[in-house]
Amino acid sequence: MWKKLLFGALLTLWANGNQKTFDCPMRQLALEFAVEIQPSLTMDQLQEIADALNGAQEAQNCSVSPELIDWKNLKREKPKRHRTPAKWDDLQPSNDKSKVYIFVDVKRGDDANDGTIDSPLQSIHTAIDQKDFFFGMYLKKKKKKSILRGGRHYLKETVTLDYEDSNMVITNYDGESADVSGAVPIECTWKLYKQNPSNVNIYECSVTGISTINGLRVNGKRAIRARYPNANPETQGFGSSLQAISWLSLPPPYVPDFEFNPEFFF
């Protein structure tokens, strides 16, 4: 279909070469192509794309609109105006046995629980790895939701999803912010570095058990690892080192041995 439309549009350009018969229809076609490559777009999102297509100086007389899309010809249903966040009423388990819910609460959950809202799990991994136990084998083709309560959910390893996880949605609890992080929380007591001078703000803590530290964040902000001389590599570039503890001492200047034997020529 796209080849036919494109070929027809090119013929129109060759025949007339004006805005009404080529440029504006091509812009409308671009909007339909957006639906083709990203079918999850809402009407509001399509309207934003249409506004961008209409906003160009050379498209002042075009009226690209998602309302002009032939949804039947595209064999797609017309999307909703916008996506609304899931309400708690939508998440409540109902009498419909085709829908199941499991809750994950990093703050008060326990992976030995049964996954209900009053007895949530603690980790995403458990909800996924034991999905057959919690959801039931007979519900593999039904809709399933793993609902994350508010807080930061740390992943101990990569979450792997395959075909058996089809129809499962991992989402946040309505009105709560759930963050998923691949970082490792450091639970230690920070103390002033014993070797530092009194006017240097350097702290240390034991990170036994963590093999590699690629970066450190404190309260969401990037922390600068101690180095010599004290510097910020993001703004000052090179010139310091994590391994160095002081400047190298300069050796005395090298004075070569030589003999001076002047010769005179006449």
PDB file of C-alpha atoms in Angstrom:
ATOM      1  CA  MET A   1       0.000   0.000   0.000  1.00  0.00           C
ATOM      2  CA  TRP A   2       2.779   2.403   0.938  1.00  0.00           C
ATOM      3  CA  LYS A   3       4.573   1.796  -2.365  1.00  0.00           C
ATOM      4  CA  LYS A   4       1.376   2.544  -4.314  1.00  0.00           C
ATOM      5  CA  LEU A   5       0.693   5.715  -2.352  1.00  0.00           C
ATOM      6  CA  LEU A   6       4.271   6.881  -2.688  1.00  0.00           C
ATOM      7  CA  PHE A   7       4.291   6.128  -6.423  1.00  0.00           C
ATOM      8  CA  GLY A   8       1.022   7.994  -6.866  1.00  0.00           C
ATOM      9  CA  ALA A   9       2.345  10.951  -4.892  1.00  0.00           C
ATOM     10  CA  LEU A  10       5.478  11.088  -7.036  1.00  0.00           C
ATOM     11  CA  LEU A  11       3.346  11.073 -10.182  1.00  0.00           C
ATOM     12  CA  THR A  12       1.369  13.969  -8.748  1.00  0.00           C
ATOM     13  CA  LEU A  13       4.574  15.859  -8.035  1.00  0.00           C
ATOM     14  CA  TRP A  14       5.747  15.238 -11.589  1.00  0.00           C
ATOM     15  CA  ALA A  15       2.427  16.366 -13.037  1.00  0.00           C
ATOM     16  CA  ASN A  16       1.657  19.400 -10.892  1.00  0.00           C
ATOM     17  CA  GLY A  17       4.373  19.983  -8.340  1.00  0.00           C
ATOM     18  CA  ASN A  18       2.214  22.147  -6.074  1.00  0.00           C
ATOM     19  CA  GLN A  19       1.425  22.154  -2.380  1.00  0.00           C
ATOM     20  CA  LYS A  20      -2.222  21.152  -2.556  1.00  0.00           C
ATOM     21  CA  THR A  21      -1.706  17.989  -4.566  1.00  0.00           C
ATOM     22  CA  PHE A  22       1.646  16.843  -3.235  1.00  0.00           C
ATOM     23  CA  ASP A  23       3.183  18.496  -0.192  1.00  0.00           C
ATOM     24  CA  CYS A  24       0.130  18.482   2.083  1.00  0.00           C
ATOM     25  CA  PRO A  25      -0.945  14.918   1.174  1.00  0.00           C
ATOM     26  CA  MET A  26       2.602  13.731   1.766  1.00  0.00           C
ATOM     27  CA  ARG A  27       2.557  15.306   5.225  1.00  0.00           C
ATOM     28  CA  GLN A  28      -0.698  13.512   6.011  1.00  0.00           C
ATOM     29  CA  LEU A  29       0.905  10.328   4.711  1.00  0.00           C
ATOM     30  CA  ALA A  30       3.842  10.903   7.072  1.00  0.00           C
ATOM     31  CA  LEU A  31       1.381  11.043   9.975  1.00  0.00           C
ATOM     32  CA  GLU A  32      -0.141   7.729   8.899  1.00  0.00           C
ATOM     33  CA  PHE A  33       3.333   6.238   8.618  1.00  0.00           C
ATOM     34  CA  ALA A  34       3.932   7.285  12.236  1.00  0.00           C
ATOM     35  CA  VAL A  35       0.965   5.098  13.169  1.00  0.00           C
ATOM     36  CA  GLU A  36       2.393   2.271  11.084  1.00  0.00           C
ATOM     37  CA  ILE A  37       5.776   2.255  12.832  1.00  0.00           C
ATOM     38  CA  GLN A  38       4.515   3.167  16.310  1.00  0.00           C
ATOM     39  CA  PRO A  39       0.941   1.899  16.721  1.00  0.00           C
ATOM     40  CA  SER A  40       0.848   2.700  20.448  1.00  0.00           C
ATOM     41  CA  LEU A  41       0.611   6.465  19.815  1.00  0.00           C
ATOM     42  CA  THR A  42      -2.401   8.180  21.363  1.00  0.00           C
ATOM     43  CA  MET A  43      -4.530  10.774  19.588  1.00  0.00           C
ATOM     44  CA  ASP A  44      -2.883  13.528  21.626  1.00  0.00           C
ATOM     45  CA  GLN A  45       0.556  12.337  20.552  1.00  0.00           C
ATOM     46  CA  LEU A  46      -0.548  12.115  16.928  1.00  0.00           C
ATOM     47  CA  GLN A  47      -1.901  15.644  17.196  1.00  0.00           C
ATOM     48  CA  GLU A  48       1.519  16.842  18.362  1.00  0.00           C
ATOM     49  CA  ILE A  49       3.108  15.219  15.309  1.00  0.00           C
ATOM     50  CA  ALA A  50       0.453  16.821  13.109  1.00  0.00           C
ATOM     51  CA  ASP A  51       1.171  20.218  14.654  1.00  0.00           C
ATOM     52  CA  ALA A  52       4.845  19.755  13.838  1.00  0.00           C
ATOM     53  CA  LEU A  53       4.010  18.790  10.243  1.00  0.00           C
ATOM     54  CA  ASN A  54       1.729  21.820   9.911  1.00  0.00           C
ATOM     55  CA  GLY A  55       4.174  24.152  11.623  1.00  0.00           C
ATOM     56  CA  ALA A  56       6.786  24.296   8.887  1.00  0.00           C
ATOM     57  CA  GLN A  57       6.878  27.542   6.931  1.00  0.00           C
ATOM     58  CA  GLU A  58       6.228  25.762   3.646  1.00  0.00           C
ATOM     59  CA  ALA A  59       3.179  23.974   5.141  1.00  0.00           C
ATOM     60  CA  GLN A  60       1.174  27.023   6.191  1.00  0.00           C
ATOM     61  CA  ASN A  61      -1.854  25.979   4.155  1.00  0.00           C
ATOM     62  CA  CYS A  62      -1.803  22.294   5.138  1.00  0.00           C
ATOM     63  CA  SER A  63      -4.294  20.816   7.572  1.00  0.00           C
ATOM     64  CA  VAL A  64      -2.674  17.560   8.647  1.00  0.00           C
ATOM     65  CA  SER A  65      -4.820  15.940  11.333  1.00  0.00           C
ATOM     66  CA  PRO A  66      -5.177  12.540  13.012  1.00  0.00           C
ATOM     67  CA  GLU A  67      -8.921  12.904  12.445  1.00  0.00           C
ATOM     68  CA  LEU A  68      -8.283  12.513   8.692  1.00  0.00           C
ATOM     69  CA  ILE A  69      -6.557   9.149   9.081  1.00  0.00           C
ATOM     70  CA  ASP A  70      -8.425   6.283   7.449  1.00  0.00           C
ATOM     71  CA  TRP A  71      -8.240   3.854  10.387  1.00  0.00           C
ATOM     72  CA  LYS A  72     -10.290   1.233   8.567  1.00  0.00           C
ATOM     73  CA  ASN A  73      -7.854   1.246   5.669  1.00  0.00           C
ATOM     74  CA  LEU A  74      -4.945   0.935   8.103  1.00  0.00           C
ATOM     75  CA  LYS A  75      -6.756  -1.981   9.754  1.00  0.00           C
ATOM     76  CA  ARG A  76      -6.315  -0.388  13.163  1.00  0.00           C
ATOM     77  CA  GLU A  77      -8.658   0.885  15.826  1.00  0.00           C
ATOM     78  CA  LYS A  78      -8.732   4.605  16.444  1.00  0.00           C
ATOM     79  CA  PRO A  79      -6.703   5.204  19.635  1.00  0.00           C
ATOM     80  CA  LYS A  80      -7.971   7.004  22.691  1.00  0.00           C
ATOM     81  CA  ARG A  81      -7.335  10.701  23.179  1.00  0.00           C
ATOM     82  CA  HIS A  82      -4.799  10.122  25.932  1.00  0.00           C
ATOM     83  CA  ARG A  83      -3.613   7.508  28.386  1.00  0.00           C
ATOM     84  CA  THR A  84      -4.845   7.893  31.912  1.00  0.00           C
ATOM     85  CA  PRO A  85      -2.882   6.460  34.824  1.00  0.00           C
ATOM     86  CA  ALA A  86      -4.278   3.270  36.244  1.00  0.00           C
ATOM     87  CA  LYS A  87      -6.713   3.888  39.071  1.00  0.00           C
ATOM     88  CA  TRP A  88      -6.770   1.713  42.139  1.00  0.00           C
ATOM     89  CA  ASP A  89     -10.252   0.490  41.222  1.00  0.00           C
ATOM     90  CA  ASP A  90      -8.756  -0.894  38.007  1.00  0.00           C
ATOM     91  CA  LEU A  91      -6.062  -2.731  39.947  1.00  0.00           C
ATOM     92  CA  GLN A  92      -8.309  -4.340  42.517  1.00  0.00           C
ATOM     93  CA  PRO A  93      -8.695  -8.094  42.012  1.00  0.00           C
ATOM     94  CA  SER A  94     -12.137  -8.765  40.617  1.00  0.00           C
ATOM     95  CA  ASN A  95     -14.290 -11.828  40.173  1.00  0.00           C
ATOM     96  CA  ASP A  96     -12.815 -12.167  36.692  1.00  0.00           C
ATOM     97  CA  LYS A  97     -10.576 -15.219  36.972  1.00  0.00           C
ATOM     98  CA  SER A  98      -8.728 -14.183  33.804  1.00  0.00           C
ATOM     99  CA  LYS A  99      -6.975 -11.331  35.627  1.00  0.00           C
ATOM    100  CA  VAL A 100      -4.523 -11.737  38.479  1.00  0.00           C
ATOM    101  CA  TYR A 101      -2.422  -9.300  40.504  1.00  0.00           C
ATOM    102  CA  ILE A 102       0.724  -9.619  42.563  1.00  0.00           C
ATOM    103  CA  PHE A 103       2.184  -6.851  44.705  1.00  0.00           C
ATOM    104  CA  VAL A 104       5.843  -6.046  45.379  1.00  0.00           C
ATOM    105  CA  ASP A 105       6.756  -3.752  48.283  1.00  0.00           C
ATOM    106  CA  VAL A 106      10.457  -3.120  48.837  1.00  0.00           C
ATOM    107  CA  LYS A 107       9.839  -1.505  52.238  1.00  0.00           C
ATOM    108  CA  ARG A 108       7.529  -3.931  54.024  1.00  0.00           C
ATOM    109  CA  GLY A 109       7.394  -6.923  51.704  1.00  0.00           C
ATOM    110  CA  ASP A 110       8.825 -10.399  52.164  1.00  0.00           C
ATOM    111  CA  ASP A 111       9.577 -12.910  49.417  1.00  0.00           C
ATOM    112  CA  ALA A 112       8.007 -15.590  51.601  1.00  0.00           C
ATOM    113  CA  ASN A 113       4.624 -13.826  51.397  1.00  0.00           C
ATOM    114  CA  ASP A 114       1.812 -14.727  49.030  1.00  0.00           C
ATOM    115  CA  GLY A 115       1.957 -11.518  46.968  1.00  0.00           C
ATOM    116  CA  THR A 116      -1.377  -9.962  47.946  1.00  0.00           C
ATOM    117  CA  ILE A 117      -1.701  -6.263  48.726  1.00  0.00           C
ATOM    118  CA  ASP A 118      -1.724  -7.054  52.452  1.00  0.00           C
ATOM    119  CA  SER A 119       1.092  -9.590  52.159  1.00  0.00           C
ATOM    120  CA  PRO A 120       3.360  -8.336  49.340  1.00  0.00           C
ATOM    121  CA  LEU A 121       6.610  -9.751  48.022  1.00  0.00           C
ATOM    122  CA  GLN A 122       9.825  -7.754  48.351  1.00  0.00           C
ATOM    123  CA  SER A 123      11.641  -8.267  45.039  1.00  0.00           C
ATOM    124  CA  ILE A 124      10.770  -8.103  41.367  1.00  0.00           C
ATOM    125  CA  HIS A 125      12.881 -11.207  40.777  1.00  0.00           C
ATOM    126  CA  THR A 126      10.651 -13.333  42.992  1.00  0.00           C
ATOM    127  CA  ALA A 127       7.514 -12.055  41.291  1.00  0.00           C
ATOM    128  CA  ILE A 128       8.923 -13.053  37.894  1.00  0.00           C
ATOM    129  CA  ASP A 129      10.808 -16.240  38.793  1.00  0.00           C
ATOM    130  CA  GLN A 130       7.867 -17.716  40.684  1.00  0.00           C
ATOM    131  CA  LYS A 131       5.134 -16.350  38.461  1.00  0.00           C
ATOM    132  CA  ASP A 132       3.714 -19.813  37.794  1.00  0.00           C
ATOM    133  CA  PHE A 133       3.341 -20.395  41.527  1.00  0.00           C
ATOM    134  CA  PHE A 134       1.690 -17.038  42.173  1.00  0.00           C
ATOM    135  CA  PHE A 135      -0.255 -16.631  38.937  1.00  0.00           C
ATOM    136  CA  GLY A 136      -1.030 -20.272  38.265  1.00  0.00           C
ATOM    137  CA  MET A 137      -0.094 -22.307  35.224  1.00  0.00           C
ATOM    138  CA  TYR A 138      -3.630 -22.049  33.830  1.00  0.00           C
ATOM    139  CA  LEU A 139      -3.307 -18.256  33.591  1.00  0.00           C
ATOM    140  CA  LYS A 140      -0.331 -18.176  31.237  1.00  0.00           C
ATOM    141  CA  LYS A 141      -2.438 -16.696  28.455  1.00  0.00           C
ATOM    142  CA  LYS A 142      -4.373 -14.334  30.712  1.00  0.00           C
ATOM    143  CA  LYS A 143      -3.598 -10.788  31.800  1.00  0.00           C
ATOM    144  CA  LYS A 144      -1.288 -10.539  34.792  1.00  0.00           C
ATOM    145  CA  LYS A 145      -0.013  -7.483  36.665  1.00  0.00           C
ATOM    146  CA  SER A 146       2.955  -7.173  38.979  1.00  0.00           C
ATOM    147  CA  ILE A 147       2.328  -3.943  40.850  1.00  0.00           C
ATOM    148  CA  LEU A 148       5.287  -2.147  42.445  1.00  0.00           C
ATOM    149  CA  ARG A 149       4.612  -0.100  45.553  1.00  0.00           C
ATOM    150  CA  GLY A 150       6.450   3.195  46.056  1.00  0.00           C
ATOM    151  CA  GLY A 151      10.194   3.168  46.686  1.00  0.00           C
ATOM    152  CA  ARG A 152      13.424   2.185  44.984  1.00  0.00           C
ATOM    153  CA  HIS A 153      13.531  -1.415  43.811  1.00  0.00           C
ATOM    154  CA  TYR A 154      17.141  -2.603  43.478  1.00  0.00           C
ATOM    155  CA  LEU A 155      17.902  -5.388  41.018  1.00  0.00           C
ATOM    156  CA  LYS A 156      20.448  -7.935  42.198  1.00  0.00           C
ATOM    157  CA  GLU A 157      20.856  -9.222  38.643  1.00  0.00           C
ATOM    158  CA  THR A 158      19.453  -8.692  35.171  1.00  0.00           C
ATOM    159  CA  VAL A 159      15.715  -9.270  34.857  1.00  0.00           C
ATOM    160  CA  THR A 160      15.119 -11.745  32.040  1.00  0.00           C
ATOM    161  CA  LEU A 161      11.733 -11.983  30.333  1.00  0.00           C
ATOM    162  CA  ASP A 162      10.792 -14.557  27.703  1.00  0.00           C
ATOM    163  CA  TYR A 163       7.719 -15.821  25.856  1.00  0.00           C
ATOM    164  CA  GLU A 164       6.319 -17.323  29.050  1.00  0.00           C
ATOM    165  CA  ASP A 165       6.036 -13.792  30.453  1.00  0.00           C
ATOM    166  CA  SER A 166       3.614 -12.730  27.729  1.00  0.00           C
ATOM    167  CA  ASN A 167       0.554 -10.824  28.955  1.00  0.00           C
ATOM    168  CA  MET A 168       2.340  -9.754  32.145  1.00  0.00           C
ATOM    169  CA  VAL A 169       2.542  -6.054  32.972  1.00  0.00           C
ATOM    170  CA  ILE A 170       4.945  -4.595  35.545  1.00  0.00           C
ATOM    171  CA  THR A 171       3.622  -1.237  36.698  1.00  0.00           C
ATOM    172  CA  ASN A 172       3.633   1.161  39.626  1.00  0.00           C
ATOM    173  CA  TYR A 173       0.881   1.412  42.212  1.00  0.00           C
ATOM    174  CA  ASP A 174      -1.490   4.273  41.420  1.00  0.00           C
ATOM    175  CA  GLY A 175      -0.235   7.567  42.875  1.00  0.00           C
ATOM    176  CA  GLU A 176       3.109   6.136  44.028  1.00  0.00           C
ATOM    177  CA  SER A 177       6.556   6.534  42.462  1.00  0.00           C
ATOM    178  CA  ALA A 178       8.374   3.231  41.971  1.00  0.00           C
ATOM    179  CA  ASP A 179      11.992   3.410  40.764  1.00  0.00           C
ATOM    180  CA  VAL A 180      13.854   0.382  39.419  1.00  0.00           C
ATOM    181  CA  SER A 181      17.635   0.628  39.850  1.00  0.00           C
ATOM    182  CA  GLY A 182      20.593  -1.540  38.919  1.00  0.00           C
ATOM    183  CA  ALA A 183      22.755   0.083  41.590  1.00  0.00           C
ATOM    184  CA  VAL A 184      23.973  -1.563  44.794  1.00  0.00           C
ATOM    185  CA  PRO A 185      23.028   0.250  48.015  1.00  0.00           C
ATOM    186  CA  ILE A 186      25.982   0.844  50.341  1.00  0.00           C
ATOM    187  CA  GLU A 187      24.999   0.264  53.944  1.00  0.00           C
ATOM    188  CA  CYS A 188      27.945   1.382  56.030  1.00  0.00           C
ATOM    189  CA  THR A 189      29.050   3.984  58.522  1.00  0.00           C
ATOM    190  CA  TRP A 190      30.870   6.887  56.922  1.00  0.00           C
ATOM    191  CA  LYS A 191      33.707   8.362  58.962  1.00  0.00           C
ATOM    192  CA  LEU A 192      36.376  10.984  58.441  1.00  0.00           C
ATOM    193  CA  TYR A 193      39.427   9.607  56.673  1.00  0.00           C
ATOM    194  CA  LYS A 194      42.057   9.170  59.397  1.00  0.00           C
ATOM    195  CA  GLN A 195      45.006  10.285  57.274  1.00  0.00           C
ATOM    196  CA  ASN A 196      43.530  13.449  55.885  1.00  0.00           C
ATOM    197  CA  PRO A 197      44.499  16.951  57.000  1.00  0.00           C
ATOM    198  CA  SER A 198      41.972  18.761  59.135  1.00  0.00           C
ATOM    199  CA  ASN A 199      40.953  21.066  56.300  1.00  0.00           C
ATOM    200  CA  VAL A 200      40.142  18.334  53.739  1.00  0.00           C
ATOM    201  CA  ASN A 201      36.587  16.941  53.496  1.00  0.00           C
ATOM    202  CA  ILE A 202      37.263  13.230  52.779  1.00  0.00           C
ATOM    203  CA  TYR A 203      35.225  10.350  54.210  1.00  0.00           C
ATOM    204  CA  GLU A 204      35.592   6.579  54.008  1.00  0.00           C
ATOM    205  CA  CYS A 205      33.564   3.440  54.636  1.00  0.00           C
ATOM    206  CA  SER A 206      34.096  -0.285  54.197  1.00  0.00           C
ATOM    207  CA  VAL A 207      32.714  -1.710  50.939  1.00  0.00           C
ATOM    208  CA  THR A 208      33.733  -5.310  51.545  1.00  0.00           C
ATOM    209  CA  GLY A 209      31.786  -7.606  49.249  1.00  0.00           C
ATOM    210  CA  ILE A 210      31.490  -5.144  46.373  1.00  0.00           C
ATOM    211  CA  SER A 211      34.039  -6.173  43.758  1.00  0.00           C
ATOM    212  CA  THR A 212      33.792  -3.220  41.359  1.00  0.00           C
ATOM    213  CA  ILE A 213      32.612   0.334  41.893  1.00  0.00           C
ATOM    214  CA  ASN A 214      32.037   2.178  38.629  1.00  0.00           C
ATOM    215  CA  GLY A 215      30.507   5.219  40.260  1.00  0.00           C
ATOM    216  CA  LEU A 216      28.959   6.543  43.456  1.00  0.00           C
ATOM    217  CA  ARG A 217      25.832   8.591  44.033  1.00  0.00           C
ATOM    218  CA  VAL A 218      24.796  10.251  47.263  1.00  0.00           C
ATOM    219  CA  ASN A 219      21.146  11.314  47.511  1.00  0.00           C
ATOM    220  CA  GLY A 220      20.867  10.943  43.743  1.00  0.00           C
ATOM    221  CA  LYS A 221      23.876  13.152  42.977  1.00  0.00           C
ATOM    222  CA  ARG A 222      27.179  11.947  41.563  1.00  0.00           C
ATOM    223  CA  ALA A 223      29.941  11.849  44.171  1.00  0.00           C
ATOM    224  CA  ILE A 224      33.573  12.519  43.252  1.00  0.00           C
ATOM    225  CA  ARG A 225      35.975   9.812  44.376  1.00  0.00           C
ATOM    226  CA  ALA A 226      39.016  10.964  46.339  1.00  0.00           C
ATOM    227  CA  ARG A 227      42.072  11.636  44.189  1.00  0.00           C
ATOM    228  CA  TYR A 228      45.288  13.612  44.264  1.00  0.00           C
ATOM    229  CA  PRO A 229      45.390  16.447  43.743  1.00  0.00           C
ATOM    230  CA  ASN A 230      41.780  16.962  44.805  1.00  0.00           C
ATOM    231  CA  ALA A 231      39.820  17.693  41.624  1.00  0.00           C
ATOM    232  CA  ASN A 232      36.561  17.294  39.752  1.00  0.00           C
ATOM    233  CA  PRO A 233      37.202  15.301  36.548  1.00  0.00           C
ATOM    234  CA  GLU A 234      33.957  16.563  34.998  1.00  0.00           C
ATOM    235  CA  THR A 235      35.122  20.179  35.008  1.00  0.00           C
ATOM    236  CA  GLN A 236      38.897  20.061  35.303  1.00  0.00           C
ATOM    237  CA  GLY A 237      39.777  17.241  32.928  1.00  0.00           C
ATOM    238  CA  PHE A 238      42.996  15.317  33.387  1.00  0.00           C
ATOM    239  CA  GLY A 239      45.732  16.009  35.901  1.00  0.00           C
ATOM    240  CA  SER A 240      44.772  13.889  38.920  1.00  0.00           C
ATOM    241  CA  SER A 241      44.807  10.191  39.796  1.00  0.00           C
ATOM    242  CA  LEU A 242      42.917   7.772  42.047  1.00  0.00           C
ATOM    243  CA  GLN A 243      46.154   5.943  42.882  1.00  0.00           C
ATOM    244  CA  ALA A 244      48.395   8.928  43.581  1.00  0.00           C
ATOM    245  CA  ILE A 245      48.921  10.133  47.162  1.00  0.00           C
ATOM    246  CA  SER A 246      51.341  12.979  46.437  1.00  0.00           C
ATOM    247  CA  TRP A 247      53.332  14.637  43.717  1.00  0.00           C
ATOM    248  CA  LEU A 248      56.473  12.866  42.568  1.00  0.00           C
ATOM    249  CA  SER A 249      59.615  14.397  44.020  1.00  0.00           C
ATOM    250  CA  LEU A 250      61.849  16.029  41.452  1.00  0.00           C
ATOM    251  CA  PRO A 251      65.396  14.639  41.218  1.00  0.00           C
ATOM    252  CA  PRO A 252      68.317  17.076  41.202  1.00  0.00           C
ATOM    253  CA  PRO A 253      69.237  18.379  37.788  1.00  0.00           C
ATOM    254  CA  TYR A 254      71.491  16.087  35.825  1.00  0.00           C
ATOM    255  CA  VAL A 255      74.980  17.499  35.205  1.00  0.00           C
ATOM    256  CA  PRO A 256      76.857  15.439  32.624  1.00  0.00           C
ATOM    257  CA  ASP A 257      80.561  14.756  32.946  1.00  0.00           C
ATOM    258  CA  PHE A 258      82.611  16.205  30.144  1.00  0.00           C
ATOM    259  CA  GLU A 259      86.096  17.495  29.371  1.00  0.00           C
ATOM    260  CA  PHE A 260      86.742  20.766  27.688  1.00  0.00           C
ATOM    261  CA  ASN A 261      89.841  20.735  25.515  1.00  0.00           C
ATOM    262  CA  PRO A 262      89.994  23.868  23.458  1.00  0.00           C
ATOM    263  CA  GLU A 263      91.959  23.736  20.251  1.00  0.00           C
ATOM    264  CA  PHE A 264      93.313  26.668  18.418  1.00  0.00           C
ATOM    265  CA  PHE A 265      93.733  26.801  14.695  1.00  0.00           C
ATOM    266  CA  PHE A 266      95.762  29.342  12.754  1.00  0.00           C
TER     267      PHE A 266
END
